[in-house]
Coordinates of C-alpha atoms in Angstrom, one line a residue:
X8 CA -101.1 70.2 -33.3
X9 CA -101.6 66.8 -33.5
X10 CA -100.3 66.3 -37.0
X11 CA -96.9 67.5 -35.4
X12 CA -96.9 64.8 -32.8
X13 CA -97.6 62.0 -35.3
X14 CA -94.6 63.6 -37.3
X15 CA -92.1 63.4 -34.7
X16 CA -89.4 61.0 -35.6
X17 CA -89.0 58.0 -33.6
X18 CA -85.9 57.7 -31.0
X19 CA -82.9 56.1 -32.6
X20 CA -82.4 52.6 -31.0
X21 CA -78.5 52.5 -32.8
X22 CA -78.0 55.6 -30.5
X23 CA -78.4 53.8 -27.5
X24 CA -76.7 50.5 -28.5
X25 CA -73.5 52.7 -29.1
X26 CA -73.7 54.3 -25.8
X27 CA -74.0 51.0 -23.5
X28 CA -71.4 49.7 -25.8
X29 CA -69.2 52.3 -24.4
X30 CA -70.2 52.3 -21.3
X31 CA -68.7 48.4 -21.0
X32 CA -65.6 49.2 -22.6
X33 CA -64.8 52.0 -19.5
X34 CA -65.4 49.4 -17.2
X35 CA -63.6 46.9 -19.2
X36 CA -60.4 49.3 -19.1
X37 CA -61.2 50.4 -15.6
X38 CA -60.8 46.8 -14.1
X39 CA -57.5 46.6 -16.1
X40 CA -55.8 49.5 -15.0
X41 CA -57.1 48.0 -11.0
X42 CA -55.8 45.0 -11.8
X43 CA -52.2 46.0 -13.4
X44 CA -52.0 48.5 -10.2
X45 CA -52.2 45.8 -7.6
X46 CA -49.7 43.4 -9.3
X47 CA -47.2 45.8 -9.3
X48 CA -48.0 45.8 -5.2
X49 CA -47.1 42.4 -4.9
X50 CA -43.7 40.3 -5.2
X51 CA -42.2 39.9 -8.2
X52 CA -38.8 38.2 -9.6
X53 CA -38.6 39.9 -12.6
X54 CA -35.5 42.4 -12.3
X55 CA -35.9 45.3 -13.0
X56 CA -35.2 48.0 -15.9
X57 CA -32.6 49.4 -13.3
X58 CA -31.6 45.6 -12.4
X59 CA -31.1 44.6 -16.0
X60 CA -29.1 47.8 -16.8
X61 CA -26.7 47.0 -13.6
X62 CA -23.1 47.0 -14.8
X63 CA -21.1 43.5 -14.9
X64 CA -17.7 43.2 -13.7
X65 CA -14.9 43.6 -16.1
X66 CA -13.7 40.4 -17.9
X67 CA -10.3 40.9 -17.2
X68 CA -11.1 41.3 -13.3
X69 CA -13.0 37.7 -13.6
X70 CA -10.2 36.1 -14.9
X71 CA -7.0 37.6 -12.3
X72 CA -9.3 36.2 -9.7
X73 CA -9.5 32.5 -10.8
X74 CA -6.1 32.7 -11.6
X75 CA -5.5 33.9 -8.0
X76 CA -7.6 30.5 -6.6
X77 CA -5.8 28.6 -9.2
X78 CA -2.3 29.6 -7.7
X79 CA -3.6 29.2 -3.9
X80 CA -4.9 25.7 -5.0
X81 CA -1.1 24.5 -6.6
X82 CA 0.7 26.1 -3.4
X83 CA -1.4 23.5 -1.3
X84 CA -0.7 20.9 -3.1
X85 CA 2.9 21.4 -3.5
X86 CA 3.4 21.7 0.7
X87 CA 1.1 18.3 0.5
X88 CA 3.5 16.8 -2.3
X89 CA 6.5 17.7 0.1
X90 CA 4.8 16.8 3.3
X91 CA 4.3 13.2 1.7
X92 CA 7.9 13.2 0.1
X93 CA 9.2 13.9 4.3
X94 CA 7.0 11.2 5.6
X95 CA 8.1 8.5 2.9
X96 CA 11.9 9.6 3.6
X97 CA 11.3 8.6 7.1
X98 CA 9.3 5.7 7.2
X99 CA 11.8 4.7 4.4
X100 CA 14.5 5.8 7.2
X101 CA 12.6 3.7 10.3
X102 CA 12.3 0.7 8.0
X103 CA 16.3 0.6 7.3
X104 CA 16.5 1.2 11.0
X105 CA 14.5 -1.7 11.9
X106 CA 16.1 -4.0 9.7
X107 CA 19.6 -2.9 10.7
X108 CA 18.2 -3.5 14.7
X109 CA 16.9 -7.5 13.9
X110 CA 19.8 -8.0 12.3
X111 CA 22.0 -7.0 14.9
X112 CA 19.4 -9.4 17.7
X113 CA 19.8 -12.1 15.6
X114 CA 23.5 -12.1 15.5
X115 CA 23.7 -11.6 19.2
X116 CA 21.0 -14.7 19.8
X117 CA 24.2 -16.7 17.7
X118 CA 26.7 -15.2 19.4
X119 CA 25.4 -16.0 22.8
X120 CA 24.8 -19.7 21.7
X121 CA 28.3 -19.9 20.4
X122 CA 29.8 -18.7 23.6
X123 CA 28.2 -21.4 25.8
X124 CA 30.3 -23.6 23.4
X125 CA 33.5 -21.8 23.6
X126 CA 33.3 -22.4 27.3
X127 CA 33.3 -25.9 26.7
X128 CA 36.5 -25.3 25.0
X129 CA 38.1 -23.4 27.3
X130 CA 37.3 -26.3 30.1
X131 CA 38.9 -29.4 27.7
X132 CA 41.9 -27.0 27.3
X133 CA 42.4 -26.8 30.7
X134 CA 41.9 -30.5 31.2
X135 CA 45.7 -31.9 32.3
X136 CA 46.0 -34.6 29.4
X137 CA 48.6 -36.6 30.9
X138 CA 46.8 -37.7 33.8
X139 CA 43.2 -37.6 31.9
X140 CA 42.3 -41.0 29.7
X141 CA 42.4 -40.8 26.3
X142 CA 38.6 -41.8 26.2
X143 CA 37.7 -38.8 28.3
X144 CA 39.2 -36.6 25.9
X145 CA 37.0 -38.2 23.5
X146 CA 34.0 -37.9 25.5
X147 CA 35.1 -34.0 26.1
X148 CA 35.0 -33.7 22.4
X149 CA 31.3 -34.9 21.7
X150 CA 30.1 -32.8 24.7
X151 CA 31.2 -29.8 23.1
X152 CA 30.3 -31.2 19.2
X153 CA 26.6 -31.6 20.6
X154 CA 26.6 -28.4 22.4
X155 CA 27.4 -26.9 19.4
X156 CA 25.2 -28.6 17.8
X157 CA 22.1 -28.2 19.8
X158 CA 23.1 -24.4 19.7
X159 CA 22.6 -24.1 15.9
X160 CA 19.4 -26.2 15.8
X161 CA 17.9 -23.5 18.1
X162 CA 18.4 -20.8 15.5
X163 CA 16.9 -23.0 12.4
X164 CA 19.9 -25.1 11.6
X165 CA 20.0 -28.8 10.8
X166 CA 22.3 -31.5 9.4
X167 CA 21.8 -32.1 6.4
X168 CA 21.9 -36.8 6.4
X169 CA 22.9 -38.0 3.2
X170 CA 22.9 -41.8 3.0
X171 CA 24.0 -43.9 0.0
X172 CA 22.0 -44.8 -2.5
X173 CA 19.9 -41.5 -2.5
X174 CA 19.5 -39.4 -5.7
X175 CA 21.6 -36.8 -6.4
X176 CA 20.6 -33.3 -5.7
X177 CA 22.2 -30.5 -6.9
X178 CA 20.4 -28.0 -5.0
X179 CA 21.4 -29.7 -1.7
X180 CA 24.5 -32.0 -3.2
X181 CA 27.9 -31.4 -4.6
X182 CA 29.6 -33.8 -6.3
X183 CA 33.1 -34.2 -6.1
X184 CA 33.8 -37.3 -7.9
X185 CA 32.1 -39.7 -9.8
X186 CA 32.9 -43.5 -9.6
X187 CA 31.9 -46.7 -10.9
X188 CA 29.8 -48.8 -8.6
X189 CA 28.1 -52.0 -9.3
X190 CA 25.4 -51.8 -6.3
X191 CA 24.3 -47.9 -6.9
X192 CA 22.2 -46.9 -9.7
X193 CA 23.8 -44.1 -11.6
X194 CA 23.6 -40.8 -10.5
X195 CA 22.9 -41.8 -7.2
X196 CA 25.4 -40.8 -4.1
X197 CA 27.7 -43.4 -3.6
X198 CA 29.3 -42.2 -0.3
X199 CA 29.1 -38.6 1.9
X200 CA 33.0 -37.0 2.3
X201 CA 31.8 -33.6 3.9
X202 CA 27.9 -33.1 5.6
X203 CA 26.2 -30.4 4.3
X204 CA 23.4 -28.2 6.8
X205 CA 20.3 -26.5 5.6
X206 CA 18.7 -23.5 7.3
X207 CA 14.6 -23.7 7.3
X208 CA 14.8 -25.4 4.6
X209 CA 17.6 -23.6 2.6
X210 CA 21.0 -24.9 1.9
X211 CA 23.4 -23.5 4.0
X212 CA 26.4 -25.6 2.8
X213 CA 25.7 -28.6 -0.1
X214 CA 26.6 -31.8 1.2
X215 CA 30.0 -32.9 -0.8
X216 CA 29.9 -36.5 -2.6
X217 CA 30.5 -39.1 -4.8
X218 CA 28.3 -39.9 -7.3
X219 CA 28.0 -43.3 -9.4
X220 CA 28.2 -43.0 -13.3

């Protein structure tokens, strides 16, 4: 009996090693399968097979719609390019308007002046010149010359003085002879035969003279 026992083989320590080495790969796969179950449970952006597979809409439906916005967008802008056109017409319209309207003011500021003057006239017609001195007929005269006068310097207008010996100016001058002269230098005035009057500054009518050579 005991020469069995001492026989026995010995238990196989590559038996066990095998078995605990499966034993960890179960659990291994076990917490894998655990884990994979609860991510599913939680949020996730990636689509889906269903998602992925969802049809797109047709190209040619894309494009009528674009083309729809595109025609929307050009009819606003057209009623905005006419609505502009209208409201240049008119201010082009009121501008016209306005100039027309000072015009018209500033011709009726002359024409008031003027008919102060006329009055004047009217009163040395009606003067009775046989029994009125020849003097006061005169003196008649320059009350109505400076009335005039006066009147036209309120709207801008002076006379234009031209005195001998000044140079010639064709802007403001008009020479209607030319004479020898042994005190002026040439090209100088030599004598005034009609005044000439500038308006702010702008010539209304040249002064006519005679000019030395």
């Amino acid at each position: 009996m005991s020469k069995d026992k001492t026989n026995a083989p010995p238990p196989n320590q590559d038996d066990d090693d095998i078995t605990g080495q499966d034993d960890n790969d179960q659990a291994l796969a076990d917490a894998i399968a655990e884990a994979t179950s609860e991510g599913k449970g939680g949020d996730d952006d990636t689509p889906s097979a269903s998602d992925a597979g969802a049809p797109l809409p047709p190209e040619d439906e894309v494009d009528s719609t674009e083309v729809e916005t595109l025609r929307g967008r050009i009819a606003e802008l057209e009623e905005d390019l006419l609505r502009a056109q209208a409201d240049y017409q008119n201010m082009a319209r009121r501008s016209l308007q306005d100039v027309a309207l000072a015009r018209d003011q500033e011709v009726m500021n002359v024409a008031r002046s003027m008919i102060g003057v006329l009055d004047h006239f009217d009163r040395a017609i009606a003067i009775d010149v046989e029994s009125t001195p020849t003097q006061g007929l005169l003196d008649g005269v320059m009350i109505v010359r400076d009335e005039l006068m006066r009147a036209l310097q309120r709207h801008g207008v002076e006379r234009l003085e031209v005195k001998a010996g000044d140079e010639f100016d064709p802007n403001r001058h008009e020479a209607l002879m030319r004479q020898e002269s042994d005190d002026i230098e040439s090209n100088h005035i030599v004598e005034q035969l009609q005044p000439g009057y500038i308006l702010n500054d702008r010539t209304l009518r040249a002064a006519q003279v005679s000019v030395a050579e």
